CSV table of C-alpha atoms in Angstrom, one decimal:
chain,number,residue,atom,x,y,z
V,8,ALA,CA,0.0,0.0,0.0
V,9,GLN,CA,1.1,3.6,-0.6
V,10,SER,CA,1.1,6.4,1.9
V,11,VAL,CA,2.2,10.0,1.9
V,12,THR,CA,3.7,12.0,4.7
V,13,GLN,CA,3.8,15.8,4.6
V,14,LEU,CA,6.1,16.7,7.5
V,15,ASP,CA,4.9,20.2,8.1
V,16,SER,CA,1.3,21.1,8.7
V,17,GLN,CA,1.9,24.8,8.6
V,18,VAL,CA,4.7,26.9,7.0
V,19,PRO,CA,4.7,30.6,7.6
V,20,VAL,CA,7.1,32.7,5.5
V,21,PHE,CA,7.7,36.3,4.5
V,22,GLU,CA,7.2,37.5,1.0
V,23,GLU,CA,10.2,37.0,-1.4
V,24,ALA,CA,11.7,34.3,0.9
V,25,PRO,CA,12.4,30.8,-0.3
V,26,VAL,CA,10.2,27.9,0.8
V,27,GLU,CA,10.4,24.2,0.8
V,28,LEU,CA,7.3,22.0,1.5
V,29,ARG,CA,8.4,18.5,2.4
V,30,CYS,CA,6.8,15.3,1.1
V,31,ASN,CA,7.8,11.7,1.7
V,32,TYR,CA,6.0,8.6,0.3
V,33,SER,CA,6.2,4.9,0.9
V,34,SER,CA,5.5,2.4,-1.8
V,35,SER,CA,6.7,-1.0,-2.9
V,36,VAL,CA,6.1,-0.2,-6.5
V,37,SER,CA,6.9,2.7,-8.9
V,38,VAL,CA,4.5,5.6,-8.5
V,39,TYR,CA,3.5,8.8,-10.1
V,40,LEU,CA,3.9,11.8,-7.9
V,41,PHE,CA,1.8,15.0,-7.7
V,42,TRP,CA,1.5,18.3,-6.0
V,43,TYR,CA,-1.9,19.9,-5.8
V,44,VAL,CA,-2.8,23.4,-4.6
V,45,GLN,CA,-6.0,24.5,-3.0
V,46,TYR,CA,-6.8,28.2,-2.7
V,47,PRO,CA,-9.5,29.3,-0.2
V,48,ASN,CA,-13.0,28.2,-1.3
V,49,GLN,CA,-11.6,26.6,-4.5
V,50,GLY,CA,-11.1,23.1,-5.7
V,51,LEU,CA,-7.8,21.3,-6.0
V,52,GLN,CA,-5.6,22.3,-8.9
V,53,LEU,CA,-2.7,20.4,-10.2
V,54,LEU,CA,0.6,22.2,-9.6
V,55,LEU,CA,3.1,19.8,-11.1
V,56,LYS,CA,3.6,16.1,-11.6
V,57,TYR,CA,6.4,13.5,-12.0
V,58,LEU,CA,5.7,10.6,-14.2
V,59,SER,CA,9.1,9.5,-15.5
V,60,GLY,CA,12.2,11.0,-17.0
V,61,SER,CA,13.8,14.1,-15.5
V,62,THR,CA,13.6,14.0,-11.8
V,63,LEU,CA,13.2,17.8,-11.6
V,64,VAL,CA,9.8,19.1,-12.6
V,65,GLU,CA,8.6,22.7,-12.8
V,66,SER,CA,5.3,24.5,-12.7
V,67,ILE,CA,4.4,27.6,-14.7
V,68,ASN,CA,4.4,29.8,-11.6
V,69,GLY,CA,7.9,29.2,-10.3
V,70,PHE,CA,7.4,26.1,-8.2
V,71,GLU,CA,9.6,23.0,-8.7
V,72,ALA,CA,9.8,19.6,-7.2
V,73,GLU,CA,12.5,17.0,-7.3
V,74,PHE,CA,11.9,13.2,-7.2
V,75,ASN,CA,14.4,11.5,-5.1
V,76,LYS,CA,14.0,7.7,-5.3
V,77,SER,CA,16.6,6.8,-2.7
V,78,GLN,CA,15.0,9.1,-0.1
V,79,THR,CA,11.4,8.5,-1.4
V,80,SER,CA,10.8,12.2,-1.4
V,81,PHE,CA,9.2,14.8,-3.6
V,82,HIS,CA,9.8,18.1,-1.9
V,83,LEU,CA,8.2,21.3,-3.4
V,84,ARG,CA,10.4,24.4,-3.6
V,85,LYS,CA,10.1,28.0,-4.7
V,86,PRO,CA,13.0,30.4,-4.5
V,87,SER,CA,10.9,33.5,-3.8
V,88,VAL,CA,7.2,33.3,-2.7
V,89,HIS,CA,4.4,35.9,-3.2
V,90,ILE,CA,1.4,36.7,-1.1
V,91,SER,CA,-0.7,35.0,-3.7
V,92,ASP,CA,1.0,31.7,-3.0
V,93,THR,CA,-0.9,31.5,0.3
V,94,ALA,CA,-2.8,28.2,0.0
V,95,GLU,CA,-3.0,24.6,1.1
V,96,TYR,CA,-0.6,22.3,-0.7
V,97,PHE,CA,-1.2,18.6,-1.0
V,98,CYS,CA,1.3,15.9,-2.1
V,99,ALA,CA,-0.2,12.8,-3.7
V,100,VAL,CA,0.9,9.5,-5.2
V,101,ARG,CA,-0.8,7.2,-7.7
V,102,ARG,CA,0.3,3.7,-8.3
V,103,GLN,CA,-0.7,3.6,-12.0
V,104,ALA,CA,-3.0,5.6,-14.3
V,105,GLY,CA,-6.6,4.9,-13.5
V,106,THR,CA,-6.1,4.3,-9.8
V,107,ALA,CA,-7.0,6.7,-7.0
V,108,LEU,CA,-4.7,9.4,-5.7
V,109,ILE,CA,-3.4,8.9,-2.2
V,110,PHE,CA,-3.0,12.3,-0.5
V,111,GLY,CA,-1.0,13.6,2.3
V,112,LYS,CA,-2.6,15.7,5.0
V,113,GLY,CA,-1.6,18.9,3.4
V,114,THR,CA,0.6,21.9,4.3
V,115,THR,CA,-0.7,25.3,4.8
V,116,LEU,CA,1.6,27.9,3.3
V,117,SER,CA,1.1,31.4,4.7
V,118,VAL,CA,3.0,34.2,3.1
V,119,SER,CA,3.0,37.6,4.8
V,120,SER,CA,4.5,40.9,3.9
Y,23,GLY,CA,-18.5,21.5,-19.6
Y,24,ALA,CA,-15.5,23.6,-19.0
Y,25,GLY,CA,-14.7,22.0,-15.6
Y,26,VAL,CA,-16.0,19.6,-13.1
Y,27,SER,CA,-19.2,20.9,-11.5
Y,28,GLN,CA,-20.5,19.8,-8.2
Y,29,SER,CA,-23.8,20.7,-6.6
Y,30,PRO,CA,-24.9,21.8,-4.1
Y,31,ARG,CA,-21.8,23.7,-2.9
Y,32,TYR,CA,-23.1,23.6,0.6
Y,33,LYS,CA,-25.5,21.2,2.3
Y,34,VAL,CA,-26.7,21.2,5.9
Y,35,ALA,CA,-28.5,18.0,6.9
Y,36,LYS,CA,-30.1,17.0,10.1
Y,37,ARG,CA,-28.8,13.8,11.6
Y,38,GLY,CA,-30.7,10.9,10.1
Y,39,GLN,CA,-31.5,12.7,6.9
Y,40,ASP,CA,-30.6,11.3,3.5
Y,41,VAL,CA,-28.5,13.5,1.1
Y,42,ALA,CA,-27.6,13.3,-2.6
Y,43,LEU,CA,-24.5,15.0,-4.0
Y,44,ARG,CA,-24.1,15.5,-7.7
Y,45,CYS,CA,-21.0,15.6,-9.9
Y,46,ASP,CA,-20.9,16.7,-13.5
Y,47,PRO,CA,-17.5,15.7,-14.9
Y,48,ILE,CA,-15.8,17.2,-17.8
Y,49,SER,CA,-17.6,16.2,-21.0
Y,50,GLY,CA,-16.2,13.0,-22.4
Y,51,HIS,CA,-14.1,12.1,-19.4
Y,52,VAL,CA,-14.2,8.3,-18.8
Y,53,SER,CA,-12.8,8.1,-15.2
Y,54,LEU,CA,-14.6,9.6,-12.2
Y,55,PHE,CA,-13.5,9.6,-8.6
Y,56,TRP,CA,-15.2,10.6,-5.3
Y,57,TYR,CA,-13.1,11.7,-2.3
Y,58,GLN,CA,-14.0,12.8,1.2
Y,59,GLN,CA,-12.0,15.6,2.8
Y,60,ALA,CA,-12.4,16.0,6.6
Y,61,LEU,CA,-11.5,19.3,8.2
Y,62,GLY,CA,-7.7,19.6,8.3
Y,63,GLN,CA,-7.1,16.4,6.4
Y,64,GLY,CA,-6.2,15.5,2.9
Y,65,PRO,CA,-8.8,14.0,0.6
Y,66,GLU,CA,-9.4,10.3,1.0
Y,67,PHE,CA,-10.6,8.0,-1.8
Y,68,LEU,CA,-14.2,6.8,-1.7
Y,69,THR,CA,-15.0,5.2,-5.0
Y,70,TYR,CA,-14.0,5.1,-8.7
Y,71,PHE,CA,-16.0,4.7,-12.0
Y,72,GLN,CA,-14.9,3.9,-15.4
Y,73,ASN,CA,-17.8,5.0,-17.6
Y,74,GLU,CA,-20.9,3.6,-15.8
Y,75,ALA,CA,-19.0,0.7,-14.1
Y,76,GLN,CA,-18.1,1.2,-10.5
Y,77,LEU,CA,-14.7,-0.5,-10.5
Y,78,ASP,CA,-13.6,0.3,-6.9
Y,79,LYS,CA,-15.7,1.2,-3.9
Y,80,SER,CA,-13.2,0.1,-1.3
Y,81,GLY,CA,-13.1,3.6,0.2
Y,82,LEU,CA,-16.8,3.9,1.1
Y,83,PRO,CA,-16.9,4.0,4.9
Y,84,SER,CA,-20.1,2.2,5.4
Y,85,ASP,CA,-23.1,0.7,3.6
Y,86,ARG,CA,-24.9,4.0,4.2
Y,87,PHE,CA,-22.8,5.4,1.3
Y,88,PHE,CA,-23.8,4.6,-2.2
Y,89,ALA,CA,-22.6,6.0,-5.6
Y,90,GLU,CA,-23.9,5.6,-9.1
Y,91,ARG,CA,-23.1,6.8,-12.6
Y,92,PRO,CA,-25.9,5.2,-14.7
Y,93,GLU,CA,-25.1,6.7,-18.1
Y,94,GLY,CA,-21.4,7.1,-17.7
Y,95,SER,CA,-21.5,10.9,-17.2
Y,96,VAL,CA,-23.2,12.5,-14.2
Y,97,SER,CA,-22.6,10.8,-10.9
Y,98,THR,CA,-24.5,11.0,-7.6
Y,99,LEU,CA,-23.1,10.2,-4.2
Y,100,LYS,CA,-25.9,9.3,-1.8
Y,101,ILE,CA,-25.5,9.1,2.0
Y,102,GLN,CA,-28.3,7.6,3.9
Y,103,ARG,CA,-29.2,8.3,7.6
Y,104,THR,CA,-26.4,10.9,7.8
Y,105,GLN,CA,-24.4,11.1,11.0
Y,106,GLN,CA,-22.2,13.9,12.4
Y,107,GLU,CA,-19.0,12.1,11.4
Y,108,ASP,CA,-20.1,12.4,7.7
Y,109,SER,CA,-19.5,16.1,7.9
Y,110,ALA,CA,-16.8,16.8,5.4
Y,111,VAL,CA,-16.1,18.2,1.9
Y,112,TYR,CA,-16.9,15.7,-0.8
Y,113,LEU,CA,-14.8,16.1,-3.9
Y,114,CYS,CA,-15.3,14.8,-7.3
Y,115,ALA,CA,-12.6,14.4,-9.9
Y,116,SER,CA,-12.5,13.2,-13.5
Y,117,SER,CA,-9.9,12.1,-16.0
Y,118,ARG,CA,-10.1,11.9,-19.8
Y,119,ASN,CA,-9.3,8.2,-20.0
Y,120,VAL,CA,-7.9,5.4,-18.0
Y,121,GLY,CA,-4.4,5.9,-19.2
Y,122,ASN,CA,-4.4,9.7,-18.4
Y,123,THR,CA,-2.7,10.6,-15.2
Y,124,GLU,CA,-4.2,14.0,-14.6
Y,125,ALA,CA,-7.4,14.3,-12.6
Y,126,PHE,CA,-9.4,17.5,-12.6
Y,127,PHE,CA,-11.3,18.4,-9.4
Y,128,GLY,CA,-14.5,20.1,-8.7
Y,129,GLN,CA,-14.9,22.7,-6.0
Y,130,GLY,CA,-16.6,20.2,-3.7
Y,131,THR,CA,-19.7,20.0,-1.6
Y,132,ARG,CA,-19.4,20.9,2.0
Y,133,LEU,CA,-21.7,18.7,4.0
Y,134,THR,CA,-22.5,19.7,7.6
Y,135,VAL,CA,-24.6,17.3,9.6
Y,136,VAL,CA,-26.3,18.8,12.7
């Protein structure tokens, strides 16, 4: 069975500071890895995903995540955050296409000026 | 439609009442998932449809929960005899086909059982 651990439930940072949201997973088989973002009163939106190939994946709004197989991690990073990045971030795994996503408990990123 | 649509957005039910939550997936999407998100938690899988076939219902917490997708498009999640622990946001997601890895989520229905 797969599981996802998000080590930090809340991460407060100042605007323009770097941030890392940590995610570790456990699985006995290869998985697909995802980060979803949930803004207040909105649905989950896909931020980025790792399926295969390059272990570093990037989103269009400056976030990146690196798949580390040996450490079973998929940490999310951004070198300089904005107020608008304030949201709930969920890490998720999927064993194969067509199966359900397994989510972590989420990390609340709060960006202040 | 342009996105996954869920209705109602909010539902308050008295304990013991039956509720029905609706999901309109993106047009043509084959796969449909239901998740339950309790306050402060990540979404948890409830059930999965491929077209009209319910292929996995292992996440349904009890026999009070029932889901259907009779024509392979709109899906309804029904909860009978609601209890306070059923209070949560119920999320629906759809994917274009079985081999597609990206799931698109609706805004969810927030169910409060009083």
